[in-house]
Short mmCIF file of C-alpha atoms in Angstrom, two decimals:
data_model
loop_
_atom_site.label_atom_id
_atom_site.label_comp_id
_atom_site.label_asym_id
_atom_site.label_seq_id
_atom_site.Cartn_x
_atom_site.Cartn_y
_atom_site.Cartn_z
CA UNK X 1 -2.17 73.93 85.09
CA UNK X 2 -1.69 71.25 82.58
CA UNK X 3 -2.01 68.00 83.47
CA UNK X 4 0.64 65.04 83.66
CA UNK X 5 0.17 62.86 80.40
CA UNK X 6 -0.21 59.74 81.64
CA UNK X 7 2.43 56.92 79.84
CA UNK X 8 0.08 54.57 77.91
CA UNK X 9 0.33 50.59 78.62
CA UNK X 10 2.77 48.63 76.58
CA UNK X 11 0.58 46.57 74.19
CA UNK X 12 0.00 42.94 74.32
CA UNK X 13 1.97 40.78 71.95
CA UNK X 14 1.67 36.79 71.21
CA UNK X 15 5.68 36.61 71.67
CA UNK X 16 4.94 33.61 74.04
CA UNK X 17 3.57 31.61 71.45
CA UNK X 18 6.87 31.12 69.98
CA UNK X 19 8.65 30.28 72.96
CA UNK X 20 5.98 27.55 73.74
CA UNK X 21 5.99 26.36 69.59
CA UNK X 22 10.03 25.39 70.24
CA UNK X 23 9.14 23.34 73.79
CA UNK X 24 6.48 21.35 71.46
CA UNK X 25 8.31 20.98 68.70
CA UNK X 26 11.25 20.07 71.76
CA UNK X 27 8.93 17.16 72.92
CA UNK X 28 7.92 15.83 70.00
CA UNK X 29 11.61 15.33 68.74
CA UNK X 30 11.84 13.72 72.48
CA UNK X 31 9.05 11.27 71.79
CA UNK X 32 9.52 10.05 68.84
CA UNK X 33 13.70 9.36 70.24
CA UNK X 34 11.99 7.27 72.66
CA UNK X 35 9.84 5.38 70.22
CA UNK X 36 13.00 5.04 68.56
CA UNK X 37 14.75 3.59 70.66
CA UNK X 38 12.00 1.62 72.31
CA UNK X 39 13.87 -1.94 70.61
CA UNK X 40 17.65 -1.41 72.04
CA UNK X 41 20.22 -2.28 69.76
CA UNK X 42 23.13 -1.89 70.91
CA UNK X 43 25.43 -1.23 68.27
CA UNK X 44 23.06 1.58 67.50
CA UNK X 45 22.68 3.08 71.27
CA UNK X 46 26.49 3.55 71.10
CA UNK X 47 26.72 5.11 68.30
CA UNK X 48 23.79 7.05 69.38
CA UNK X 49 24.75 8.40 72.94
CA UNK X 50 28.70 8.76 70.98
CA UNK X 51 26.93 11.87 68.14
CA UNK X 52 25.51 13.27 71.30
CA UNK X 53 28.43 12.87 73.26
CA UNK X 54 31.26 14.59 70.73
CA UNK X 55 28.09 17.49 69.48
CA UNK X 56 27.20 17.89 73.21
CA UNK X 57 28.93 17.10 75.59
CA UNK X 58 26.52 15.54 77.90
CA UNK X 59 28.15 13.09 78.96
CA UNK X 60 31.29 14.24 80.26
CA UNK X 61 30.77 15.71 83.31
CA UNK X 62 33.04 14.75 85.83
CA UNK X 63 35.45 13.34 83.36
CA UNK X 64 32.89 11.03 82.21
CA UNK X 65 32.40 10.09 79.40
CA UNK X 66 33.10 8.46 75.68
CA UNK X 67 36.64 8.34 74.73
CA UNK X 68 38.30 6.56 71.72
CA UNK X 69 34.56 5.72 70.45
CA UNK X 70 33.99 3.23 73.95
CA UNK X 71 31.52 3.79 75.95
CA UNK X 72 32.45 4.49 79.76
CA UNK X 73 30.14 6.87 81.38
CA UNK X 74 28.63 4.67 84.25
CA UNK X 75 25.18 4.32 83.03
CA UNK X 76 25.85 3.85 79.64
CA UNK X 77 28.51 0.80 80.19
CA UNK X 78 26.13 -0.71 82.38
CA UNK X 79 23.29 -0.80 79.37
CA UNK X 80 25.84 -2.28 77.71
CA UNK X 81 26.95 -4.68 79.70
CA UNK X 82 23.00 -5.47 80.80
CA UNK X 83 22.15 -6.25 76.81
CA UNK X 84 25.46 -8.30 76.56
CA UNK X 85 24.47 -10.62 79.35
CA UNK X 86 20.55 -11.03 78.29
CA UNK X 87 22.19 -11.59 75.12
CA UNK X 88 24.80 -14.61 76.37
CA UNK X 89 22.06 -16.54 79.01
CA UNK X 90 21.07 -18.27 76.00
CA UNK X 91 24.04 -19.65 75.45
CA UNK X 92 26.33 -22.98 76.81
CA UNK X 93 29.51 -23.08 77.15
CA UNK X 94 31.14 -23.63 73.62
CA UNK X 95 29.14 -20.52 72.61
CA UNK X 96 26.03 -21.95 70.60
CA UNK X 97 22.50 -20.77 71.03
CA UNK X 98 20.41 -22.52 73.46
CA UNK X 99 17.27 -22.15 74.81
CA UNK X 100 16.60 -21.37 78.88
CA UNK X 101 14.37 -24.46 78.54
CA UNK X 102 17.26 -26.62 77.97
CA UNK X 103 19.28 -25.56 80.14
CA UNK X 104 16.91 -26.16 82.98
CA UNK X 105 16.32 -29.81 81.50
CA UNK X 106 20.13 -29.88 81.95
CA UNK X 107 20.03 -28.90 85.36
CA UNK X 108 17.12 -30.76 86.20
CA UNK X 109 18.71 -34.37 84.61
CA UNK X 110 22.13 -33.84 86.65
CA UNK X 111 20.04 -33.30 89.77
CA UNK X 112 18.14 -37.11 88.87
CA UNK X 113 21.38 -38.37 87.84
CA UNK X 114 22.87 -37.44 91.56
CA UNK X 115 19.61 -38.95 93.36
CA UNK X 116 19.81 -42.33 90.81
CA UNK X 117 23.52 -42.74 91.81
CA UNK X 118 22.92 -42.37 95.19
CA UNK X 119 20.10 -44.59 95.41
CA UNK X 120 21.76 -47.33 93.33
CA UNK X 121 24.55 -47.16 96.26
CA UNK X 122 22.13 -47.47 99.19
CA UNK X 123 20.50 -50.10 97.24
CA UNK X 124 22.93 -52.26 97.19
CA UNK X 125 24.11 -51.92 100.38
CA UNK X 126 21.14 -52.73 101.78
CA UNK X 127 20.60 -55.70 99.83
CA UNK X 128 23.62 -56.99 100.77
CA UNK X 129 22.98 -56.12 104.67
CA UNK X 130 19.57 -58.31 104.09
CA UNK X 131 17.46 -55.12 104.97
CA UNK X 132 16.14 -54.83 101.26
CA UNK X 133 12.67 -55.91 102.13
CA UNK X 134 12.44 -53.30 105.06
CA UNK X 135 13.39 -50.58 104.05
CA UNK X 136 12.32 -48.84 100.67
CA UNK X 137 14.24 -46.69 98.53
CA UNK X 138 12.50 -43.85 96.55
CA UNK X 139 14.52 -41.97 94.15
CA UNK X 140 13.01 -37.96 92.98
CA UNK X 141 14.89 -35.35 91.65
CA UNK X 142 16.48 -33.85 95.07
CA UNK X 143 16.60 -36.52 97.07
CA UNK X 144 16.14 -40.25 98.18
CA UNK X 145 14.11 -41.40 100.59
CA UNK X 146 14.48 -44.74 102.57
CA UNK X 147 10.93 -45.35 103.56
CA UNK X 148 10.60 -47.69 106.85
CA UNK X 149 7.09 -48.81 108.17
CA UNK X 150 6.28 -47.74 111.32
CA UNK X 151 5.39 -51.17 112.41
CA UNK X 152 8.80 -52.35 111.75
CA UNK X 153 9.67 -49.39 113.77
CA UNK X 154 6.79 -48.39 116.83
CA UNK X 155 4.32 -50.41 118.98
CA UNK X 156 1.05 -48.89 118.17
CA UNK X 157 0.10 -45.87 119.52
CA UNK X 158 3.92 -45.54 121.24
CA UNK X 159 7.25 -43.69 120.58
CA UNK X 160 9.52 -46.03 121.94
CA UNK X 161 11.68 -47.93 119.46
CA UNK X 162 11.36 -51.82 119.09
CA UNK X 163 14.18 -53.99 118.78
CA UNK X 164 13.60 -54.73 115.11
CA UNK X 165 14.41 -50.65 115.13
CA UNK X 166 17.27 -50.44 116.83
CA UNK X 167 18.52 -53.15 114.08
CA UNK X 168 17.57 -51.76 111.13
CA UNK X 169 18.43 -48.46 112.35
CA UNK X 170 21.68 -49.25 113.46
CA UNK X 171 22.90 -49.92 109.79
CA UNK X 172 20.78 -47.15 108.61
CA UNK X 173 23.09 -44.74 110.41
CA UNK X 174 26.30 -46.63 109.02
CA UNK X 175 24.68 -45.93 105.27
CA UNK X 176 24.11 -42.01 106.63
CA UNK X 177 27.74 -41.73 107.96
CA UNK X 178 28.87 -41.36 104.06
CA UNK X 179 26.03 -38.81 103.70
CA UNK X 180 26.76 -36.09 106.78
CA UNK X 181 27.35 -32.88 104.65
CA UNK X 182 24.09 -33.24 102.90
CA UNK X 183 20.84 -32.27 103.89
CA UNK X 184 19.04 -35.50 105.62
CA UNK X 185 15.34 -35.07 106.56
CA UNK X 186 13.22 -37.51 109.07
CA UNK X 187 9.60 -37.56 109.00
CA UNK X 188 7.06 -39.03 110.69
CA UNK X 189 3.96 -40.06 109.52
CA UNK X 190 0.41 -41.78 110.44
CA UNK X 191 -2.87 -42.82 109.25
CA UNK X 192 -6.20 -41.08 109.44
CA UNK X 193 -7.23 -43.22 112.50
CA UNK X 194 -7.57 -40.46 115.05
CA UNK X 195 -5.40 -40.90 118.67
CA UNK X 196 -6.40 -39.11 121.85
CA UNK X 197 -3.97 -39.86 124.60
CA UNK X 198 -2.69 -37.97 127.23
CA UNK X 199 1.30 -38.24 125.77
CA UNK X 200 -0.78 -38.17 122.20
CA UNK X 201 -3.52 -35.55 121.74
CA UNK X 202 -3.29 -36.17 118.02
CA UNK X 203 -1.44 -37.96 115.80
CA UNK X 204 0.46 -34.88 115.15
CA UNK X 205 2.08 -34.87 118.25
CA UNK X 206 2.98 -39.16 117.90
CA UNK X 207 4.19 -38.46 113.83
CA UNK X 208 6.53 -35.65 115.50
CA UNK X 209 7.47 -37.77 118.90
CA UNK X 210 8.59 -40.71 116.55
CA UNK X 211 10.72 -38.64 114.07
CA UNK X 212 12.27 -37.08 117.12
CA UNK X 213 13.22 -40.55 118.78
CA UNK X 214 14.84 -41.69 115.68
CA UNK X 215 16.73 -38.38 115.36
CA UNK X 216 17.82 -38.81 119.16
CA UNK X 217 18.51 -42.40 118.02
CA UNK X 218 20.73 -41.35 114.54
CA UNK X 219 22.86 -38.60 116.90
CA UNK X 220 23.34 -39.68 120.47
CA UNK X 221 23.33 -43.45 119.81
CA UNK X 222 25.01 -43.80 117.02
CA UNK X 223 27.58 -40.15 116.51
CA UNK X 224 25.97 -38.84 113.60
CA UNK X 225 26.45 -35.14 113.07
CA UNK X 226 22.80 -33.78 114.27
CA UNK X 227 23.98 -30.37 112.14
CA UNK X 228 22.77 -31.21 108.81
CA UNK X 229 19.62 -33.40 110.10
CA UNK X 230 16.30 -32.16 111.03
CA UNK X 231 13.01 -33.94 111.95
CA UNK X 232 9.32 -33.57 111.76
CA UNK X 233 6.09 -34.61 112.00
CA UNK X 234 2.82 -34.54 109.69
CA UNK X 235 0.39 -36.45 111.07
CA UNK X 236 -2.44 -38.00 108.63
CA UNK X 237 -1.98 -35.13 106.09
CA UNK X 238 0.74 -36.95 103.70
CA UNK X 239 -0.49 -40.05 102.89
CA UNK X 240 1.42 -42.24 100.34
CA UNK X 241 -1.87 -45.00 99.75
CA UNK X 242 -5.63 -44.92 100.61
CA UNK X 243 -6.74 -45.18 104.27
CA UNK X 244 -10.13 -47.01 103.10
CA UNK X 245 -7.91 -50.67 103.41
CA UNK X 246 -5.84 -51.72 106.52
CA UNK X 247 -2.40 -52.34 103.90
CA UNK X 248 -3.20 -48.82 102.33
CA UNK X 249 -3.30 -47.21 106.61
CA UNK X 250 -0.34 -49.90 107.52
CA UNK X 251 1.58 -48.06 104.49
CA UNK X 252 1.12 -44.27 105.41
CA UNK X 253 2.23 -45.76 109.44
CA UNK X 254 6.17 -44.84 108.23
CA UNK X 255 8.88 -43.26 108.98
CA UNK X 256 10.80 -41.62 105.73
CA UNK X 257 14.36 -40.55 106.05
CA UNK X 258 15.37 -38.13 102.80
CA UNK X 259 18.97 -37.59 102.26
CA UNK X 260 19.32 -34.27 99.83
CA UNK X 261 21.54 -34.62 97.17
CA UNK X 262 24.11 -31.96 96.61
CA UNK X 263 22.20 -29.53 94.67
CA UNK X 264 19.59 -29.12 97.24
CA UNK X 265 21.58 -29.46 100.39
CA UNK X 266 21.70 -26.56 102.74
#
């Protein structure tokens, strides 16, 4: 009996290599696109993703797209827009080129212009309440600072307002009134000589106690708005002169209230 001819295997071709050529050649064109495009201009992106658009269509799925040459396909406008606004931060308002740098000098010179004009202000009316030689006025570039001593202010090694503070503080508050939307900051300070009482483990706890009875003071004495003020205390660790000499420990005794101007108000 004859026997079944078996069917003999198909033969092996390289057909594959073809297939795999085209993905190459494929990801090639891809990469050097990219490298292309790697500097965006924009002008040329629109025209770009607008030959791919009208050949291709691959951008105009659901009814998204490029029509009359503009570009409107979500991600595509949003380049756009993206470039255009890196494009404009350089420049002020009449349209001229200008440099970030400047514009932050700008910024920074109408914050110091704010602080000088307030300080000028407080100045004077200081001067002409006769308080100009007890309390100092610091101007920076968000805020001033009226800078009292706490010996004006504090018996040593006590909370308690003197007299002499109730004064000076009393018109203090009056010169705050005009200041009660803006940030206002009081801080208490001492000098390196170290305090170990039972009300005063540290001097942390007597730079905090004073900046809180002069906030207590400001608000319940006198009606200022406590909203906008906060106080506290930092001990040694801000000294403003050397604690070798008894003037440079007598100046870092103080009590510093900063009004914030505008721009760095809360």
């Amino acid at each position: 009996m004859a026997r079944n001819k078996q069917e003999e295997p198909p033969l092996k071709t390289d057909g594959w290599m073809a297939t795999f050529s085209d993905l190459m050649n494929l990801l090639l064109c891809f990469f050097v696109l990219l490298f292309a495009m790697s500097s965006v201009d924009t002008d040329k992106w629109q025209q770009l993703v607008a030959s791919f658009s009208s050949n291709y269509s691959i951008l105009q799925s659901g009814g998204e797209g490029l029509q009359d040459g503009q570009l409107i396909a979500s991600g595509a406008s949003q380049l756009t827009q993206i470039g255009e606004y890196y494009a404009q931060i350089g420049l002020n308002q009449d349209g001229s080129e200008d440099s970030n740098d400047d514009a932050l000098i700008e910024f920074e010179k109408q914050q110091y212009a704010e602080s000088e004009e307030m300080g000028d202000k407080i100045e004077d009316i200081l001067e002409s309440k006769g308080l100009g030689s007890e309390v100092e006025v610091q101007v920076t570039q968000t805020y001033v600072s009226l800078n009292m001593r706490g010996a004006l202010l504090f018996e040593s090694a006590s909370s308690t307002l003197t007299d002499d503070a109730h004064r000076v503080l009393t018109e203090v508050a009056e010169i705050l009134r005009n200041y009660e939307d803006n940030h206002i900051k009081i801080e208490g300070h001492t000098d390196n000589i170290p305090i170990n009482t039972e009300k005063f483990p540290s001097n942390n706890e007597l730079s905090y106690a004073r900046s809180l009875e002069v906030f207590y003071f400001l608000t319940r004495d006198n009606g200022l708005d406590g909203s906008n003020i906060e106080n506290s205390g930092y001990g040694e660790r801000q000294p403003i002169a050397s604690n070798d000499t008894a003037e440079g420990r007598a100046q870092n005794r103080r009590v510093e209230i900063k009004i914030f101007n505008s721009f760095n108000s809360k």
